[in-house]
mmCIF file of C-alpha atoms and ligand atoms in Angstrom:
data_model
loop_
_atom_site.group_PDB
_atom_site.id
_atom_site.type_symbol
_atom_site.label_atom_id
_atom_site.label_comp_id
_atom_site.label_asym_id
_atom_site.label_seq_id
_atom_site.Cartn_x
_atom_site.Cartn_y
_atom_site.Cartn_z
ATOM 1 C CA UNK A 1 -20.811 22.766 15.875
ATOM 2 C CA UNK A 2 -18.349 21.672 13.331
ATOM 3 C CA UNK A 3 -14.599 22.186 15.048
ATOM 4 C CA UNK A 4 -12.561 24.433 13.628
ATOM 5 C CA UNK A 5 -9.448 23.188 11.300
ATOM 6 C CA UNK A 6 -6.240 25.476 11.549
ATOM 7 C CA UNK A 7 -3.966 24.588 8.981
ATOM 8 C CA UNK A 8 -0.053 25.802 7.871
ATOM 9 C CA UNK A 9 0.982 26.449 4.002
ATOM 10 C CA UNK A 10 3.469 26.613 2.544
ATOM 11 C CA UNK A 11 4.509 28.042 -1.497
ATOM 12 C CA UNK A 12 7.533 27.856 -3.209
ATOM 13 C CA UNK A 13 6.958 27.248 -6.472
ATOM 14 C CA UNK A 14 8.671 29.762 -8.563
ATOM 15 C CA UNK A 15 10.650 32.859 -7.017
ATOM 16 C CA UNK A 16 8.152 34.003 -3.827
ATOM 17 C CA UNK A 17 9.119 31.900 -0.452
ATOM 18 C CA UNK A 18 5.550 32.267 1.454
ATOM 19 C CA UNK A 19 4.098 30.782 4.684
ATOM 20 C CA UNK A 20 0.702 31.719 6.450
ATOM 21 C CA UNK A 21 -1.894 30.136 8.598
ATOM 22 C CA UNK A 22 -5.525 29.589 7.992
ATOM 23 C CA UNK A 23 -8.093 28.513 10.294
ATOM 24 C CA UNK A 24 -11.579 27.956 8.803
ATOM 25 C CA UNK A 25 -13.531 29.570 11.670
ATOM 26 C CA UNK A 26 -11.420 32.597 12.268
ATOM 27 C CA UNK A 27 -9.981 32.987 8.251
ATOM 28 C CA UNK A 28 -6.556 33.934 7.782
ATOM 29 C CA UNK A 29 -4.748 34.283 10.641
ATOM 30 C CA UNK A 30 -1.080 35.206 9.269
ATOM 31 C CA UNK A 31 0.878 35.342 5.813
ATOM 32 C CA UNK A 32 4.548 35.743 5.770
ATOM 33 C CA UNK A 33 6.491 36.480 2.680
ATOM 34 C CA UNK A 34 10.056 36.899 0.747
ATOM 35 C CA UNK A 35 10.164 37.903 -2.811
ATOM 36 C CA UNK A 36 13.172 37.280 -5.061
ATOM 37 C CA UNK A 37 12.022 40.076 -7.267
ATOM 38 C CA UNK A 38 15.217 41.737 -6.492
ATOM 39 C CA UNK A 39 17.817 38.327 -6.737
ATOM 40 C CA UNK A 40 16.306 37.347 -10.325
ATOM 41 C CA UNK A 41 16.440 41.295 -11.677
ATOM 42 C CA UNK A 42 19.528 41.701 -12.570
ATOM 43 C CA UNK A 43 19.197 38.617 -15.206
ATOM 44 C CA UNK A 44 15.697 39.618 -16.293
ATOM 45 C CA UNK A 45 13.597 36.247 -15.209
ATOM 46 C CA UNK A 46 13.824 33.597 -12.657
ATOM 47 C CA UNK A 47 16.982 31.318 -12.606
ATOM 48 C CA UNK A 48 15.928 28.251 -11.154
ATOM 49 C CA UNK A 49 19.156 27.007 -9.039
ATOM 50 C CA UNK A 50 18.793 30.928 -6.928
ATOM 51 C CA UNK A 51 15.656 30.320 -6.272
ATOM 52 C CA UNK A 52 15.639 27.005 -4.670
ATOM 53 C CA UNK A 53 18.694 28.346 -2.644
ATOM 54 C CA UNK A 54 16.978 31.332 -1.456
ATOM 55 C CA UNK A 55 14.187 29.161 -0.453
ATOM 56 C CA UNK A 56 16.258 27.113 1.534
ATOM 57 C CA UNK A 57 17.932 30.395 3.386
ATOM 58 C CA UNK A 58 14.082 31.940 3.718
ATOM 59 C CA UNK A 59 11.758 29.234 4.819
ATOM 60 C CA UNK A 60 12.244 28.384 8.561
ATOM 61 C CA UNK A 61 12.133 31.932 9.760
ATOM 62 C CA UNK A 62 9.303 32.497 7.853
ATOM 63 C CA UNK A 63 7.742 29.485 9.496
ATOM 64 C CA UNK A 64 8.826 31.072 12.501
ATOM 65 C CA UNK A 65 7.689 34.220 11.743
ATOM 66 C CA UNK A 66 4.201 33.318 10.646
ATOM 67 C CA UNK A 67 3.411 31.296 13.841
ATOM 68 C CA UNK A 68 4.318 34.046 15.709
ATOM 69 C CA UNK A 69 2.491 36.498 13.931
ATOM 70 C CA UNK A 70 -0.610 33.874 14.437
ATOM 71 C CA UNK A 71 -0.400 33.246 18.096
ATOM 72 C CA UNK A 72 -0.568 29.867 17.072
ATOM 73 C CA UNK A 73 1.836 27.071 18.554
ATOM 74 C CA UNK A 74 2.158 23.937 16.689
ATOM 75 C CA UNK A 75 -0.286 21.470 18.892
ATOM 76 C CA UNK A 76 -2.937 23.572 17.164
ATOM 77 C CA UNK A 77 -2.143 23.399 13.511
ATOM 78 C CA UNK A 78 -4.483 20.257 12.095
ATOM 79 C CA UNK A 79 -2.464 19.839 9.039
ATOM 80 C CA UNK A 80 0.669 21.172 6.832
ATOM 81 C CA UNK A 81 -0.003 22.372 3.369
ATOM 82 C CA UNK A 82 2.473 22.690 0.496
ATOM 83 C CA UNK A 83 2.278 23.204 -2.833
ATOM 84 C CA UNK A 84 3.083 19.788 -4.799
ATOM 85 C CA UNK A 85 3.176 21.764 -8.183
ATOM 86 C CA UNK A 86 3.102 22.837 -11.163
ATOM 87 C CA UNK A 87 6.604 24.797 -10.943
ATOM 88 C CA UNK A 88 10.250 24.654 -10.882
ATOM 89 C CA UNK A 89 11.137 21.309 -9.538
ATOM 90 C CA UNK A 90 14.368 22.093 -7.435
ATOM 91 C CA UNK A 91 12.103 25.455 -5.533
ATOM 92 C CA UNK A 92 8.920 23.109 -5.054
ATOM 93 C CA UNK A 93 11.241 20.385 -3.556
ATOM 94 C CA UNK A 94 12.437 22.840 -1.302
ATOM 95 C CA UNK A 95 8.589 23.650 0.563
ATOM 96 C CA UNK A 96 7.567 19.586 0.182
ATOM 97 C CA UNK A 97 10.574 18.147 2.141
ATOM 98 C CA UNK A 98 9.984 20.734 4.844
ATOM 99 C CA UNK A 99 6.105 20.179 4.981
ATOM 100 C CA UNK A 100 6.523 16.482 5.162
ATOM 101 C CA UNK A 101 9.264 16.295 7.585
ATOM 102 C CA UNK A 102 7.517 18.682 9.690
ATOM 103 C CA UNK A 103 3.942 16.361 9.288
ATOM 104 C CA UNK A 104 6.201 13.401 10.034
ATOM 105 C CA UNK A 105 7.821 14.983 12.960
ATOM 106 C CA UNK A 106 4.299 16.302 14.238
ATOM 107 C CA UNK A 107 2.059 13.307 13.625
ATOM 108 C CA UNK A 108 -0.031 15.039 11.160
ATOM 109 C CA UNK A 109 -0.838 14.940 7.307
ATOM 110 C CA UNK A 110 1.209 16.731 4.738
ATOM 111 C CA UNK A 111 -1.063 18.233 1.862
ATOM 112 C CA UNK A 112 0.076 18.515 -1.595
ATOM 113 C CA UNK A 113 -1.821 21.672 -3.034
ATOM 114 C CA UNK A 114 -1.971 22.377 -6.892
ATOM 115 C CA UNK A 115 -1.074 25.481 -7.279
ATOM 116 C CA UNK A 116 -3.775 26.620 -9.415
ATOM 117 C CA UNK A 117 -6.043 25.308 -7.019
ATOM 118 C CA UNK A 118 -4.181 27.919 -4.820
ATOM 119 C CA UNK A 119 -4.963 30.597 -6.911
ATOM 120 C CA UNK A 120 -8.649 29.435 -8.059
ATOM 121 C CA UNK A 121 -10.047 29.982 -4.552
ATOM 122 C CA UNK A 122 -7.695 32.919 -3.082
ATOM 123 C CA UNK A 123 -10.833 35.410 -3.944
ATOM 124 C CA UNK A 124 -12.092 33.310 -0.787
ATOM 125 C CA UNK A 125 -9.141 35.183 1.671
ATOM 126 C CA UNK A 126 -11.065 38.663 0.989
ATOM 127 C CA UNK A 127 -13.605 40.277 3.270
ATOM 128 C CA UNK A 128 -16.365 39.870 0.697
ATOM 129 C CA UNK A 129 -16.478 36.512 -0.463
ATOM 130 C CA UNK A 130 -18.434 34.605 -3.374
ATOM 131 C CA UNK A 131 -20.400 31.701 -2.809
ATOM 132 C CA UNK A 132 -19.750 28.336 -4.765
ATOM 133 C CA UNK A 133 -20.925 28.015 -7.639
ATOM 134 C CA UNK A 134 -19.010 30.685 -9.642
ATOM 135 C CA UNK A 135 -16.889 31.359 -12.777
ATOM 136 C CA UNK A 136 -13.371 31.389 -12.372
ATOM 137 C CA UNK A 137 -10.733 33.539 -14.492
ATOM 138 C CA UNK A 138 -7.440 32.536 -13.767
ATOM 139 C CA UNK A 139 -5.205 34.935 -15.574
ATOM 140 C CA UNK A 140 -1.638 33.922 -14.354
ATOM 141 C CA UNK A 141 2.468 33.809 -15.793
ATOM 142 C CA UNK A 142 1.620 30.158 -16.735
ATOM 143 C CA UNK A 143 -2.203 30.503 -17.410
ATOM 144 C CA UNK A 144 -5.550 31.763 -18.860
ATOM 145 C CA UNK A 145 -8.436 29.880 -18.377
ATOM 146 C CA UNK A 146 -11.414 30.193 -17.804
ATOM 147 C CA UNK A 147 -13.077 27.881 -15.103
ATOM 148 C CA UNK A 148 -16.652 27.172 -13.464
ATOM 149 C CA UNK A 149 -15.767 26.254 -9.592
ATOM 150 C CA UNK A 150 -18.844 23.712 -8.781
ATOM 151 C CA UNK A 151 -17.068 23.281 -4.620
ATOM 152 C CA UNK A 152 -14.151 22.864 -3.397
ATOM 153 C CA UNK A 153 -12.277 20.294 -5.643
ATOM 154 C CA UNK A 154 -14.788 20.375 -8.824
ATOM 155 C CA UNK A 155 -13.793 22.553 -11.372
ATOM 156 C CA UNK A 156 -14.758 22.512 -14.787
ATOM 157 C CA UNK A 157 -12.714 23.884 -17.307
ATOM 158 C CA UNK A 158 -14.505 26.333 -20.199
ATOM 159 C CA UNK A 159 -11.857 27.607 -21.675
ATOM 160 C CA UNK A 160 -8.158 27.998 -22.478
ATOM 161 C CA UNK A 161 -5.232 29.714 -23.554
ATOM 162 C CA UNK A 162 -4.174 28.039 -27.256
ATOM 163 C CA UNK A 163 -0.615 29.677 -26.985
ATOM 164 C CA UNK A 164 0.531 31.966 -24.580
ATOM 165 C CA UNK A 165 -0.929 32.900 -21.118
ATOM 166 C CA UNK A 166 -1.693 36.755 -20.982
ATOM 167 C CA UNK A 167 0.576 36.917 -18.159
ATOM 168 C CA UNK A 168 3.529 35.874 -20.328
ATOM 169 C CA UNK A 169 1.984 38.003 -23.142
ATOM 170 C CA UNK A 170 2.338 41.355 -20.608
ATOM 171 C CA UNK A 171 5.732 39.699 -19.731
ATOM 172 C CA UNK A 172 7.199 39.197 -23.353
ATOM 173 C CA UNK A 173 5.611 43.030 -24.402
ATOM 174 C CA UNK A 174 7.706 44.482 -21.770
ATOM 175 C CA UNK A 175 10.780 42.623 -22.727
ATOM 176 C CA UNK A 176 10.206 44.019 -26.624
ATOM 177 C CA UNK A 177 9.530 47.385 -25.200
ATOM 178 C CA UNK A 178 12.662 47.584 -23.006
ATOM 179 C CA UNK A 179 11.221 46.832 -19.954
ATOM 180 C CA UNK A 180 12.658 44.992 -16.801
ATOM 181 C CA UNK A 181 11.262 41.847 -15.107
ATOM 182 C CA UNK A 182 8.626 41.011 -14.169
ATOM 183 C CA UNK A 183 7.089 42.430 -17.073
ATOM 184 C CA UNK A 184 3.840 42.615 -16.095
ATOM 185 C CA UNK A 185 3.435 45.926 -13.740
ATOM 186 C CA UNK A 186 6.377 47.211 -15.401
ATOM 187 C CA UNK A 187 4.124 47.422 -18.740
ATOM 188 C CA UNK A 188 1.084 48.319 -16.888
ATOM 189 C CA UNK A 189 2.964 51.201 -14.793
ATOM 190 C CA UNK A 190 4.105 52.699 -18.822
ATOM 191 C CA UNK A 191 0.643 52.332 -20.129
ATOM 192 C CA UNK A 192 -0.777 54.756 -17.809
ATOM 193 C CA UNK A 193 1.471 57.627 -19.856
ATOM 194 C CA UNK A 194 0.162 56.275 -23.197
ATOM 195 C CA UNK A 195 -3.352 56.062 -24.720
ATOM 196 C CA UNK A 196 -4.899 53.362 -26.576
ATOM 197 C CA UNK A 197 -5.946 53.342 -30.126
ATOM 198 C CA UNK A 198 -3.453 55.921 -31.759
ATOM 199 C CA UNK A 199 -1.557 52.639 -32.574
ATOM 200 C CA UNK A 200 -4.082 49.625 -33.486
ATOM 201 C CA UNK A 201 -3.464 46.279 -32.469
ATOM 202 C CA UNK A 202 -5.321 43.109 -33.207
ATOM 203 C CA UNK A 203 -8.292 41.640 -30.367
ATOM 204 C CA UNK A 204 -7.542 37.538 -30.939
ATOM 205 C CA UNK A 205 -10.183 35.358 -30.679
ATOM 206 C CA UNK A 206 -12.855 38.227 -29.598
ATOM 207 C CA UNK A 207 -15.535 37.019 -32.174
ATOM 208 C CA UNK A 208 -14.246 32.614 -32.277
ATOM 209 C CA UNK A 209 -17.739 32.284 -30.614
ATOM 210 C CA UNK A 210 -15.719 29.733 -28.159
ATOM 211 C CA UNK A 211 -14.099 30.797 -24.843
ATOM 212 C CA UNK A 212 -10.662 30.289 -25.906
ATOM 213 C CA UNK A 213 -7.933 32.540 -25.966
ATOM 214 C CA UNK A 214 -4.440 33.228 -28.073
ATOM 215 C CA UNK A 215 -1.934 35.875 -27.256
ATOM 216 C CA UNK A 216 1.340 34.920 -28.934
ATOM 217 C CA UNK A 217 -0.387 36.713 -32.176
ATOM 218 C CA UNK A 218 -0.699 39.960 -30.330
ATOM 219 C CA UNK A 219 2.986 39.713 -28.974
ATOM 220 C CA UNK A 220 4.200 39.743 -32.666
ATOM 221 C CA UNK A 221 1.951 42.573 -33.593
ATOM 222 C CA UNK A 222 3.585 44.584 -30.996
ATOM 223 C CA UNK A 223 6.772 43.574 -32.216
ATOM 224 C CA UNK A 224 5.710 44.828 -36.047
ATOM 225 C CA UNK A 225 4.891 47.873 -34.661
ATOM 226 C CA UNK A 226 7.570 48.609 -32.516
ATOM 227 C CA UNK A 227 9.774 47.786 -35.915
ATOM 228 C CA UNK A 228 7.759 50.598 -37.443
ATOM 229 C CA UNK A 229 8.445 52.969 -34.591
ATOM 230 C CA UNK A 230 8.914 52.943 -31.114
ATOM 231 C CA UNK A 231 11.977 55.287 -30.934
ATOM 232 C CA UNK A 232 10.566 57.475 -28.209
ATOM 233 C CA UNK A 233 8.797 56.725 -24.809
ATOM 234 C CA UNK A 234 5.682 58.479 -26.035
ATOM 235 C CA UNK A 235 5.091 55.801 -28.575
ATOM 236 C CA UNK A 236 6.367 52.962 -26.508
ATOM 237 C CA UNK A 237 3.719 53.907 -24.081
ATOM 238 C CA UNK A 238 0.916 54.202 -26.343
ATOM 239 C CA UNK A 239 2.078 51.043 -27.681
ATOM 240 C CA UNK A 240 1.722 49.634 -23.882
ATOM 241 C CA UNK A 241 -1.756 51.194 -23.483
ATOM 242 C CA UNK A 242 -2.926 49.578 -26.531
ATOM 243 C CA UNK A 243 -1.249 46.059 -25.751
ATOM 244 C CA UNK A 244 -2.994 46.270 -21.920
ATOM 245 C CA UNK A 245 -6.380 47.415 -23.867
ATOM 246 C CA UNK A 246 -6.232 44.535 -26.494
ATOM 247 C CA UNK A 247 -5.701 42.025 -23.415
ATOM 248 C CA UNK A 248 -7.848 43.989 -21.110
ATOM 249 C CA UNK A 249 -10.723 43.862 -23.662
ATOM 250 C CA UNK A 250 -10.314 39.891 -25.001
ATOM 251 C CA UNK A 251 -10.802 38.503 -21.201
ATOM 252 C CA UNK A 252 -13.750 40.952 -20.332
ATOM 253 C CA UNK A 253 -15.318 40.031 -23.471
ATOM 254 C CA UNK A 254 -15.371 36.174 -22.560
ATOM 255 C CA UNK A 255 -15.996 36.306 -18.989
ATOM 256 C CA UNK A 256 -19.050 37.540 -19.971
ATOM 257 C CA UNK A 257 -19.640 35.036 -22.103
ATOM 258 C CA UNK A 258 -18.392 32.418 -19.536
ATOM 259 C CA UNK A 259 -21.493 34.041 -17.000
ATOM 260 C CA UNK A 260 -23.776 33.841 -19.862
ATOM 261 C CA UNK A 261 -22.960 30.086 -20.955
ATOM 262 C CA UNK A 262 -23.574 28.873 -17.308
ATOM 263 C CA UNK A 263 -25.743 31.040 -15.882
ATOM 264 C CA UNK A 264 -23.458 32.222 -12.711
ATOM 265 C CA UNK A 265 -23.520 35.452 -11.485
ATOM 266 C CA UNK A 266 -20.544 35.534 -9.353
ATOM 267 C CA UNK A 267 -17.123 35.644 -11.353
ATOM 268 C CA UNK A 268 -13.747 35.561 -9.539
ATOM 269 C CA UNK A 269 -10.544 36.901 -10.794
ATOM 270 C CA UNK A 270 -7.371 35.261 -9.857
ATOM 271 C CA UNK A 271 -3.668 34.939 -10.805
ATOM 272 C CA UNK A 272 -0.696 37.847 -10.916
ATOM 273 C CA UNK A 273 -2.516 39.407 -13.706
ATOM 274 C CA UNK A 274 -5.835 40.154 -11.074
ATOM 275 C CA UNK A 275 -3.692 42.722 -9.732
ATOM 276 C CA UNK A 276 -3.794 45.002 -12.969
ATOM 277 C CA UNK A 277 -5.756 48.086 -12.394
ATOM 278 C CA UNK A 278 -7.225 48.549 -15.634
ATOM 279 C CA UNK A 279 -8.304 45.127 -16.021
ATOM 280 C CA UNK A 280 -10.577 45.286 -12.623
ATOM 281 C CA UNK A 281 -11.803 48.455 -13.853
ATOM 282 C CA UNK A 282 -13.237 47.245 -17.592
ATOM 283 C CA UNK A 283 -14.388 44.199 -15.596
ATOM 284 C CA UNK A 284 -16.340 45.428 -13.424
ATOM 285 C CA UNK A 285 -17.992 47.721 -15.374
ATOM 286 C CA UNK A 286 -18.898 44.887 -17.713
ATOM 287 C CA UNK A 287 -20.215 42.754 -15.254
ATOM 288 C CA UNK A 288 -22.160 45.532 -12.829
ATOM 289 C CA UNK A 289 -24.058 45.943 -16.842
ATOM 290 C CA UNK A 290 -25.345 42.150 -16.894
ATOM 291 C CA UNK A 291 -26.178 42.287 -12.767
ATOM 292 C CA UNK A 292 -22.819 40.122 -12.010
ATOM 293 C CA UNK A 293 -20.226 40.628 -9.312
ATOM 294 C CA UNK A 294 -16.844 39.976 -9.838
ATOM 295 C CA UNK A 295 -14.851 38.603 -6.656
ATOM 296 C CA UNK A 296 -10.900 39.694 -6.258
ATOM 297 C CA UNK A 297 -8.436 37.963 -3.691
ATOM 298 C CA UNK A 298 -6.704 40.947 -1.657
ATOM 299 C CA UNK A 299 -4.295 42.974 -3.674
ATOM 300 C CA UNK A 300 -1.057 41.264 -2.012
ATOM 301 C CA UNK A 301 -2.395 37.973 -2.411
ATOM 302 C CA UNK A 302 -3.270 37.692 -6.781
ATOM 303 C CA UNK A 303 0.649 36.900 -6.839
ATOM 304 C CA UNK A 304 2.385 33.746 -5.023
ATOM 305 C CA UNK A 305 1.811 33.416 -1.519
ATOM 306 C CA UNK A 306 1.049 30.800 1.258
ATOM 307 C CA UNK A 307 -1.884 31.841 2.194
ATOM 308 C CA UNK A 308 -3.755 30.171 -0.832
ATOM 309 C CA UNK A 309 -1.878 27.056 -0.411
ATOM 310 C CA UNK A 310 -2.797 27.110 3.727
ATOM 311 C CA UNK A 311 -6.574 27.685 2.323
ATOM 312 C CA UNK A 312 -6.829 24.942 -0.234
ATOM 313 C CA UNK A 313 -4.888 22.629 3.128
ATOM 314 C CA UNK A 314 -7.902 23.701 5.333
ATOM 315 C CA UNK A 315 -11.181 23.609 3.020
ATOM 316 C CA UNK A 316 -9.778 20.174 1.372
ATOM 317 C CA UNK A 317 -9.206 18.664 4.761
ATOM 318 C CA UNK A 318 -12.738 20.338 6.208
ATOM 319 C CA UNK A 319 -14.372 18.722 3.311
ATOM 320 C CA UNK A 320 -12.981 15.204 3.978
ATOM 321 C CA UNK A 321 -10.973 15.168 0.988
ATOM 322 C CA UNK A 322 -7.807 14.621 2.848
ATOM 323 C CA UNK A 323 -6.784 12.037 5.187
ATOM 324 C CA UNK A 324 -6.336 13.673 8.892
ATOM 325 C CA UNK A 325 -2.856 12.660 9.756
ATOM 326 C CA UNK A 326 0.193 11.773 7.965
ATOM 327 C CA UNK A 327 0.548 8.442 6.228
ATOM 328 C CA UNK A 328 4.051 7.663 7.145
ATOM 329 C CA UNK A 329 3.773 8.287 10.672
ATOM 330 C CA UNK A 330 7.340 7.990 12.635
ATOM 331 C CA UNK A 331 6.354 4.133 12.972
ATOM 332 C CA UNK A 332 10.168 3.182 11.634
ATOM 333 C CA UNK A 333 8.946 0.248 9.257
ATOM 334 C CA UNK A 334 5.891 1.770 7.696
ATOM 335 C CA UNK A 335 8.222 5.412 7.286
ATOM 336 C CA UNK A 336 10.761 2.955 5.116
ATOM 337 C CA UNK A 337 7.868 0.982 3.264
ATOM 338 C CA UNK A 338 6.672 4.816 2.158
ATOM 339 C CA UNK A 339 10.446 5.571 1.597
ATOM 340 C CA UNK A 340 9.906 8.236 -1.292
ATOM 341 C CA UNK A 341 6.318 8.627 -0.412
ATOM 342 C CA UNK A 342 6.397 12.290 -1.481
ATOM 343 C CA UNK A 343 7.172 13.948 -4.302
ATOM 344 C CA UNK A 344 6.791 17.392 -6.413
ATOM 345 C CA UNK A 345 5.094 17.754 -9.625
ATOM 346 C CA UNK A 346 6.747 20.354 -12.061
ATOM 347 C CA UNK A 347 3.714 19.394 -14.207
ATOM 348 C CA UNK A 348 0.633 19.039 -13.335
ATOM 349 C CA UNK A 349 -2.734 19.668 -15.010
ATOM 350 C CA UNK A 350 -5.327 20.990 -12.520
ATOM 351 C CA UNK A 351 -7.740 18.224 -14.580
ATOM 352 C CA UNK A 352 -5.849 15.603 -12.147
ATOM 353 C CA UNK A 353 -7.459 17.811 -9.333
ATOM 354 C CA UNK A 354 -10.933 18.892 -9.574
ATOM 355 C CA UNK A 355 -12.569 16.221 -12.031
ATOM 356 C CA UNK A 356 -12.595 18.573 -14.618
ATOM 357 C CA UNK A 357 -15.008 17.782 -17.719
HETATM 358 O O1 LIG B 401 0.262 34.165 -10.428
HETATM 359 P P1 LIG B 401 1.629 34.688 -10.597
HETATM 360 O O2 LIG B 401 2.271 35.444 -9.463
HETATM 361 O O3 LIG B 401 2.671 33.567 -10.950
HETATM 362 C C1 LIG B 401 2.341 32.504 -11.760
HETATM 363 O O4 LIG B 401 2.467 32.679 -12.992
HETATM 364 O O5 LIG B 401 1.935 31.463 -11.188
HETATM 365 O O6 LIG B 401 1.582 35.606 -11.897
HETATM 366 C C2 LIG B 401 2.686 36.268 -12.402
HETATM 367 C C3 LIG B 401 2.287 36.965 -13.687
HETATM 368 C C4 LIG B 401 3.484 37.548 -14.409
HETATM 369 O O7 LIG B 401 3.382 37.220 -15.772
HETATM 370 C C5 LIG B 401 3.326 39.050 -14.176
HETATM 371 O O8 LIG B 401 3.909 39.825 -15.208
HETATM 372 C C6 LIG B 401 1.838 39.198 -14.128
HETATM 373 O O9 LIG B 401 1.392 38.062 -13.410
HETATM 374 N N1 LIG B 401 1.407 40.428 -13.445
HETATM 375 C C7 LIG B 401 0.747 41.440 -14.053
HETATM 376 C C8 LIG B 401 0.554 42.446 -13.077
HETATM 377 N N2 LIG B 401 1.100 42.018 -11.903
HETATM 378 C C9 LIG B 401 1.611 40.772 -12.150
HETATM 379 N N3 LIG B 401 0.305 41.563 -15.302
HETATM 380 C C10 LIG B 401 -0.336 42.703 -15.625
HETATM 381 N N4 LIG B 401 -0.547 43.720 -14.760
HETATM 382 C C11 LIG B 401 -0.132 43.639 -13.477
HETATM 383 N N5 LIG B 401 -0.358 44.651 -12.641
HETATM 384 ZN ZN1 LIG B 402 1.100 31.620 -9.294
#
């Protein structure tokens, strides 16, 4: 019997400080997290320089705190898993210099996660899980693409966002509409008091026969129509029902065409935007119709967390795609030959990952 691999992540990408454990035979053993919802509010988005600082204050308790919560003591934990990037360079600097000097300290390797990759395969840390291959929607801040996951490490990418990710579309609607950050459930929770179609926005892209998307058209309708009248909170949420509809109708439209175009029957929904209600709803509708099943990552885990990055650590290094223990070693000469060994990539497209074609 194969042994199991336990491994530690760590995430701090962007403005969520998050640690957990994941061991491949026993699944996710712990997931500790901070949000800086509340630091970043009052200036309505992230500023970078507060949230590497507030990574620095959060990180080692939650270290702490998540071995704890695991049982687990370090001589079990195979490898340490951080996420390399995409993101803000100062807050992903923060999670890679722990992770390595920790994998120095402990004789054991440091993984650099992509993010995305993160993401991609969370739908894996829920009690139902799909089996590889599948179709991947990854609906996030940054993203919207549509993927088909071949294993772990081979994605192929089907199609992609030509403007702005529908998580920055919900984001930029809710900044039009008077809404605080982040925009996303802000917009959703107002939608729920409005209904769609008594204002008419546009569906981009619905019939371009590709799987593409474009959102930054849709944005500007919203703003022409909020020009025209969006004095009371009636119309503002009608005009937030309509937005979520127009998104909410776009990506079911070509997931299903993603499932047709390859066959799958197994979609998986991941990124910050998963979490909207109304999306999972039309979704799964749509798919239950053609005999598909559409895959979700736990509600607390479609936005920025460690237990992604810990998963991605564990399958990669189960899969032999990682080296077992850490390059540098605490050998003094070969630690200053790989002076500057790691790094942090603020960009970083997920083709460098997973071979995509
Ligand atoms: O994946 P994520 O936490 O961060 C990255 O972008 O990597 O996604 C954040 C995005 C934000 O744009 C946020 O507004 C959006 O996900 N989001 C939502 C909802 N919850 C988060 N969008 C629509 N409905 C939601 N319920
Ligand atoms: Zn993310």
């Amino acid at each position: 019997m194969k042994a199991a691999t336990r491994v530690l992540g760590i995430e701090t990408s962007c403005d969520e400080t998050g640690v957990a454990i994941y061991d491949t035979e026993r699944g996710l053993l712990s997931h500790a997290l901070h949000s800086q919802i509340a630091l970043h509010g009052a200036y309505g988005g992230v500023v970078p320089e507060l949230a590497s600082r507030d990574h620095v204050r959060r990180i080692v308790p939650l270290i702490h705190e998540a071995l704890r919560e695991g049982a687990t003591d370090w001589s079990a934990i195979a490898a340490i898993a951080y996420t390399e990037g995409p993101g803000l360079a100062g807050a992903l600097l923060v999670g890679a210099s722990v992770a390595n000097a920790l994998a120095a300290a402990l004789g054991i390797a440091a993984i650099g996660v992509h993010h995305l990759e993160g993401h991609l395969l969370s739908p894996l840390l829920a009690p139902e899980r799909p089996a590889f291959p599948f179709v991947a929607l990854l609906v996030s801040g940054g993203h919207t693409q549509l993927l088909e996951v071949q294993e772990i490490g081979r994605y192929a990418l089907l199609g992609d966002t030509l403007d702005d990710a529908a998580g920055e579309a919900f984001d930029k609607t809710a900044q039009l509409l008077g809404l605080g950050y982040p925009g996303g459930p802000a917009l959703a929770a107002l939608a729920t008091e409005g209904r769609a179609g008594r204002i008419r926005l546009p569906r981009p892209l619905l019939h371009s026969g590709n799987l593409d998307f474009s959102f930054a058209g849709l944005k500007t309708a919203v703003l022409t129509a909020a020009r025209q009248g969006a004095d009371t909170r009636e119309k503002r949420a009608d005009l937030a029902a309509e937005f979520e509809q127009a998104v909410v109708d776009v990506l079911v439209s070509k997931c299903l065409r993603a499932l047709e175009a390859t066959g799958h029957r197994q979609l998986v929904v991941a990124g910050g935007v998963g979490a909207n209600h109304h999306l999972r709803r039309d979704l799964d509708a749509a798919a239950g119709r053609t005999g598909a099943r559409v895959y979700y990552p736990p509600l607390a885990l479609c936005t920025d967390n460690g237990a992604m990055i810990a998963l991605v650590g564990a399958l990669r290094l189960a899969a032999g795609l990682e080296p077992m223990t850490a390059p540098s070693g605490v050998d003094r000469d070969a630690s200053r030959a790989r002076s500057g060994a790691f790094g942090v990539r603020p960009r970083w497209p997920l083709a460098e990952v997973g071979k995509l074609s």
